[in-house]
Amino acid sequence: MTELETVDSWKSHGGTQGVYRHASRETGTDMLFSVFVPDHEPGTTLPVLWYLSGLTCTHANVTEKGEFRAACAERGIIFVAPDTSPRGEGVPDDSAGEWDFGLGAGFYVDASERPFSDHYRMASYVADELPELVSEHFPVDPERQSICGHSMGGHGALVMGLRHPGRYRSVSAFAPIVNPSQVPWGKKAFALYLGPDKSVWRKHDAVALIEDGARLDELLVDIGTDDPFLEEQLTPGRLEQACREKDISLRLRRQQGYDHSYYFISTFMADHVHWHADRLVK
């Protein structure tokens, strides 16, 4: 069994909220993540909802501000939140010190370009290594998984769902970057992580994946109408058009007056948990 260190643990909403550390084979660093486990009968397994966070975040943002525990306890769902990038001594960052690339901005890809390729392997970490580790240490039912995320993590959730058909029973997102190969945040990250070949970029872009034949049965997406990144970076209309053209059921909810923050996410988090739960218990 892979070694797992308990960093902290609290009783909350009829369950246990923990933060854990392990040595990652994919990133070559120690990685932190959080897990909420509702109280349950011994020997039973529970469905799991994976949550991918956005730019500059760690596992702590949603753990402390996401307000998911009451709904997860009610529906009997394990909630797992990984970090957004590798961290530690020797992990390369953006040399210019800009906030939207490097540490805290892994974009859920496996980097192929130096100097990032040694550590920035977040696609394999989230898709393969962390699920294996969580299954070893927590009462997860691997046949009942769903995924959601925010902003950069919304991009990650959509791409994970599209690239791994059949793995997740449901996929949702808050304010996702839906077409990263065509917007400033994504162009910067993809060029530095993946190199200049834009055909490679398409494999990490939800709109492009849908255009190229990837499918999901349905999607739930919430966006705030007062989100300052809405038009330049998030471009939800492109996802709406792609889903319409490819006959994918998209429920795109434009939430009036909400922005990009956890005030927005926490308001609608329980909706997403219950939406996933309805699909996880089938």
Coordinates of N, CA and C in Angstrom, one line a residue, residues 131-251:
P131 N -6.4 8.6 -8.3 CA -7.5 7.6 -8.1 C -7.0 6.3 -7.5
E132 N -5.9 5.8 -7.9 CA -5.3 4.6 -7.4 C -5.0 4.7 -5.9
L133 N -4.4 5.9 -5.5 CA -4.1 6.1 -4.1 C -5.4 6.2 -3.3
V134 N -6.3 7.0 -3.7 CA -7.6 7.2 -3.0 C -8.3 5.8 -2.8
S135 N -8.3 5.0 -3.8 CA -8.9 3.7 -3.7 C -8.3 2.8 -2.7
E136 N -6.9 3.0 -2.5 CA -6.2 2.2 -1.5 C -6.6 2.5 -0.1
H137 N -6.9 3.8 0.1 CA -7.0 4.3 1.5 C -8.4 4.7 1.9
F138 N -9.3 4.8 1.0 CA -10.6 5.3 1.3 C -11.7 4.4 0.7
P139 N -12.9 4.4 1.3 CA -13.9 3.4 0.8 C -14.6 3.8 -0.5
V140 N -13.9 3.9 -1.5 CA -14.4 4.4 -2.8 C -14.9 3.3 -3.7
D141 N -16.1 3.5 -4.3 CA -16.6 2.6 -5.3 C -16.1 3.1 -6.7
P142 N -15.1 2.4 -7.3 CA -14.5 2.9 -8.5 C -15.4 2.9 -9.7
E143 N -16.6 2.2 -9.6 CA -17.5 2.2 -10.7 C -18.5 3.4 -10.6
R144 N -18.4 4.2 -9.5 CA -19.3 5.3 -9.4 C -18.5 6.6 -9.1
Q145 N -18.0 7.2 -10.2 CA -17.2 8.4 -10.1 C -17.8 9.5 -10.9
S146 N -17.7 10.8 -10.5 CA -18.1 12.0 -11.2 C -17.0 13.0 -11.0
I147 N -17.0 14.1 -11.8 CA -16.0 15.1 -11.8 C -16.6 16.4 -12.0
C148 N -16.0 17.4 -11.3 CA -16.4 18.8 -11.6 C -15.2 19.7 -11.3
G149 N -15.3 21.0 -11.6 CA -14.2 21.9 -11.4 C -14.5 23.3 -11.7
H150 N -13.6 24.2 -11.3 CA -13.8 25.7 -11.5 C -12.8 26.3 -12.3
S151 N -13.2 27.1 -13.3 CA -12.2 27.9 -14.1 C -11.2 27.0 -14.8
M152 N -9.9 27.1 -14.5 CA -9.0 26.1 -15.1 C -9.3 24.7 -14.7
G153 N -9.9 24.5 -13.5 CA -10.3 23.2 -13.1 C -11.6 22.8 -13.8
G154 N -12.4 23.7 -14.2 CA -13.6 23.4 -15.1 C -13.1 22.9 -16.4
H155 N -12.1 23.6 -17.0 CA -11.4 23.0 -18.2 C -10.9 21.6 -17.9
G156 N -10.3 21.4 -16.8 CA -9.7 20.1 -16.5 C -10.8 19.0 -16.4
A157 N -11.9 19.4 -15.8 CA -13.0 18.4 -15.6 C -13.7 18.0 -16.9
L158 N -13.9 19.1 -17.8 CA -14.5 18.8 -19.1 C -13.6 17.9 -19.9
V159 N -12.3 18.2 -19.9 CA -11.3 17.5 -20.7 C -11.2 16.0 -20.2
M160 N -11.1 15.9 -18.9 CA -11.0 14.5 -18.3 C -12.2 13.7 -18.7
G161 N -13.4 14.3 -18.6 CA -14.6 13.6 -19.0 C -14.6 13.2 -20.5
L162 N -14.2 14.1 -21.3 CA -14.2 13.8 -22.8 C -13.1 12.9 -23.2
R163 N -12.0 12.9 -22.5 CA -10.8 12.0 -22.9 C -10.9 10.6 -22.3
H164 N -11.8 10.5 -21.3 CA -12.0 9.2 -20.6 C -13.4 8.7 -20.6
P165 N -14.0 8.4 -21.8 CA -15.4 8.1 -21.9 C -15.7 6.9 -21.1
G166 N -16.8 7.0 -20.4 CA -17.3 5.9 -19.5 C -16.8 5.9 -18.1
R167 N -15.7 6.7 -17.9 CA -15.2 6.6 -16.5 C -16.0 7.4 -15.5
Y168 N -16.5 8.6 -15.9 CA -17.3 9.4 -15.0 C -18.8 9.3 -15.4
R169 N -19.6 9.2 -14.4 CA -21.0 9.1 -14.6 C -21.6 10.5 -15.0
S170 N -20.9 11.5 -14.5 CA -21.4 12.9 -14.8 C -20.3 13.9 -14.7
V171 N -20.4 15.0 -15.4 CA -19.4 16.0 -15.5 C -20.1 17.4 -15.4
S172 N -19.5 18.2 -14.5 CA -20.0 19.6 -14.4 C -18.9 20.6 -14.2
A173 N -19.2 21.9 -14.3 CA -18.2 22.9 -14.1 C -18.8 24.2 -13.7
F174 N -18.0 25.0 -13.0 CA -18.2 26.4 -12.6 C -17.3 27.2 -13.5
A175 N -17.8 28.1 -14.3 CA -17.0 29.1 -15.0 C -15.8 28.5 -15.7
P176 N -16.0 27.4 -16.5 CA -14.8 26.7 -17.1 C -14.2 27.5 -18.2
I177 N -12.9 27.3 -18.4 CA -12.2 27.8 -19.7 C -12.5 26.7 -20.7
V178 N -13.5 26.9 -21.6 CA -14.0 25.8 -22.4 C -13.2 25.6 -23.7
N179 N -12.4 26.7 -24.1 CA -11.7 26.7 -25.4 C -10.3 27.2 -25.2
P180 N -9.5 26.6 -24.4 CA -8.2 27.2 -24.0 C -7.3 27.5 -25.1
S181 N -7.3 26.7 -26.2 CA -6.4 26.9 -27.3 C -6.6 28.2 -28.0
Q182 N -7.8 28.9 -27.7 CA -8.1 30.1 -28.4 C -8.2 31.3 -27.5
V183 N -7.8 31.2 -26.2 CA -7.9 32.3 -25.3 C -6.5 32.6 -24.7
P184 N -6.3 33.8 -24.1 CA -4.9 34.1 -23.6 C -4.4 33.2 -22.6
W185 N -5.2 32.8 -21.5 CA -4.7 32.0 -20.5 C -4.2 30.6 -21.1
G186 N -5.0 30.0 -21.9 CA -4.7 28.7 -22.5 C -3.5 28.8 -23.5
K187 N -3.5 29.8 -24.4 CA -2.4 29.9 -25.3 C -1.1 30.0 -24.6
K188 N -1.0 30.8 -23.6 CA 0.2 30.9 -22.8 C 0.7 29.6 -22.2
A189 N -0.3 28.9 -21.5 CA 0.0 27.7 -20.9 C 0.4 26.6 -21.8
F190 N -0.4 26.4 -22.9 CA -0.2 25.3 -23.8 C 1.1 25.5 -24.6
A191 N 1.5 26.7 -25.0 CA 2.7 27.0 -25.7 C 3.9 26.5 -24.8
L192 N 3.9 26.9 -23.5 CA 5.0 26.6 -22.7 C 5.0 25.2 -22.1
Y193 N 3.8 24.6 -21.9 CA 3.8 23.2 -21.5 C 3.8 22.2 -22.6
L194 N 3.2 22.5 -23.7 CA 3.0 21.5 -24.8 C 3.7 21.8 -26.1
G195 N 4.3 23.0 -26.2 CA 5.0 23.3 -27.4 C 4.2 24.0 -28.5
P196 N 4.7 24.2 -29.7 CA 4.0 25.0 -30.7 C 3.0 24.3 -31.5
D197 N 3.0 22.9 -31.5 CA 2.1 22.2 -32.4 C 0.7 22.3 -31.9
K198 N -0.2 23.0 -32.6 CA -1.5 23.3 -32.1 C -2.4 22.1 -32.3
S199 N -2.0 21.1 -33.0 CA -2.8 19.9 -33.1 C -2.8 19.1 -31.8
V200 N -1.7 19.3 -31.0 CA -1.5 18.7 -29.7 C -2.4 19.5 -28.7
W201 N -2.5 20.8 -28.9 CA -3.4 21.6 -28.0 C -4.8 21.1 -28.1
R202 N -5.3 20.7 -29.2 CA -6.7 20.3 -29.4 C -7.1 19.1 -28.5
K203 N -6.1 18.3 -28.1 CA -6.4 17.2 -27.3 C -6.7 17.6 -25.8
H204 N -6.4 18.9 -25.5 CA -6.6 19.4 -24.2 C -7.6 20.5 -24.2
D205 N -8.5 20.6 -25.1 CA -9.4 21.7 -25.3 C -10.8 21.1 -25.5
A206 N -11.8 21.4 -24.6 CA -13.1 20.8 -24.6 C -13.8 21.0 -25.9
V207 N -13.8 22.3 -26.3 CA -14.5 22.6 -27.6 C -13.9 21.8 -28.7
A208 N -12.6 21.8 -28.8 CA -11.9 21.1 -29.9 C -12.2 19.6 -29.8
L209 N -12.2 19.0 -28.6 CA -12.4 17.6 -28.5 C -13.8 17.3 -29.0
I210 N -14.8 18.1 -28.6 CA -16.2 17.9 -29.1 C -16.2 18.0 -30.6
E211 N -15.6 19.0 -31.2 CA -15.6 19.1 -32.6 C -14.9 17.9 -33.3
D212 N -14.0 17.3 -32.6 CA -13.2 16.2 -33.2 C -13.8 14.8 -32.9
G213 N -15.0 14.8 -32.2 CA -15.7 13.6 -32.1 C -15.9 13.1 -30.7
A214 N -15.3 13.7 -29.7 CA -15.5 13.2 -28.3 C -16.9 13.5 -27.8
R215 N -17.4 12.7 -26.9 CA -18.8 12.8 -26.5 C -19.0 12.7 -25.0
L216 N -20.0 13.4 -24.5 CA -20.5 13.2 -23.2 C -22.0 13.2 -23.3
D217 N -22.7 12.4 -22.5 CA -24.2 12.4 -22.6 C -24.8 13.7 -22.2
E218 N -24.2 14.4 -21.2 CA -24.8 15.6 -20.7 C -23.8 16.4 -19.9
L219 N -24.0 17.7 -19.8 CA -23.1 18.6 -19.0 C -24.0 19.6 -18.2
L220 N -23.5 19.9 -17.0 CA -24.1 21.0 -16.2 C -23.0 22.1 -16.1
V221 N -23.2 23.3 -16.5 CA -22.2 24.4 -16.4 C -22.9 25.6 -15.8
D222 N -22.3 26.2 -14.8 CA -22.8 27.5 -14.2 C -21.8 28.5 -14.5
I223 N -22.2 29.7 -14.9 CA -21.4 30.9 -15.1 C -22.1 32.1 -14.4
G224 N -21.3 33.0 -14.0 CA -21.8 34.2 -13.4 C -21.8 35.3 -14.5
T225 N -22.9 36.1 -14.6 CA -23.0 37.1 -15.6 C -22.1 38.3 -15.3
D226 N -21.6 38.4 -14.1 CA -20.7 39.5 -13.7 C -19.2 39.0 -13.6
D227 N -19.0 37.8 -14.1 CA -17.6 37.3 -14.1 C -16.7 38.1 -15.0
P228 N -15.6 38.7 -14.5 CA -14.8 39.6 -15.3 C -14.0 38.9 -16.4
F229 N -14.0 37.6 -16.4 CA -13.2 36.8 -17.3 C -14.1 36.2 -18.4
L230 N -15.4 36.5 -18.3 CA -16.4 35.8 -19.1 C -16.1 35.8 -20.6
E231 N -16.0 36.9 -21.2 CA -15.9 37.1 -22.6 C -14.5 36.7 -23.2
E232 N -13.4 37.2 -22.5 CA -12.1 37.0 -23.0 C -11.5 35.6 -22.8
Q233 N -11.8 35.0 -21.6 CA -11.1 33.8 -21.2 C -12.0 32.6 -21.2
L234 N -13.3 32.7 -20.8 CA -14.2 31.6 -20.6 C -15.0 31.2 -21.8
T235 N -15.5 32.1 -22.5 CA -16.2 32.0 -23.8 C -17.2 30.8 -23.8
P236 N -18.2 30.8 -22.9 CA -19.1 29.7 -22.8 C -20.0 29.5 -24.0
G237 N -20.2 30.6 -24.8 CA -20.9 30.4 -26.0 C -20.3 29.4 -27.0
R238 N -19.0 29.3 -27.0 CA -18.4 28.3 -27.9 C -18.7 26.9 -27.5
L239 N -18.8 26.7 -26.2 CA -19.2 25.3 -25.7 C -20.6 25.1 -26.1
E240 N -21.5 26.1 -25.9 CA -22.9 26.0 -26.2 C -23.1 25.6 -27.7
Q241 N -22.3 26.3 -28.6 CA -22.4 26.0 -30.0 C -21.9 24.6 -30.3
A242 N -20.8 24.2 -29.8 CA -20.2 22.9 -30.1 C -21.2 21.8 -29.6
C243 N -21.8 22.0 -28.4 CA -22.7 20.9 -27.9 C -24.0 20.9 -28.7
R244 N -24.4 22.0 -29.2 CA -25.6 22.1 -30.0 C -25.4 21.4 -31.3
E245 N -24.2 21.6 -32.0 CA -23.9 21.0 -33.3 C -23.7 19.5 -33.2
K246 N -23.2 19.1 -32.0 CA -22.9 17.6 -31.8 C -24.0 16.9 -31.0
D247 N -25.1 17.6 -30.7 CA -26.2 17.0 -30.0 C -25.8 16.4 -28.6
I248 N -25.1 17.3 -27.9 CA -24.7 17.0 -26.5 C -25.7 17.8 -25.6
S249 N -26.3 17.2 -24.6 CA -27.2 17.9 -23.7 C -26.4 18.8 -22.8
L250 N -26.5 20.1 -22.9 CA -25.8 21.0 -22.1 C -26.8 21.9 -21.4
R251 N -26.7 21.9 -20.0 CA -27.5 22.8 -19.2 C -26.6 23.9 -18.8

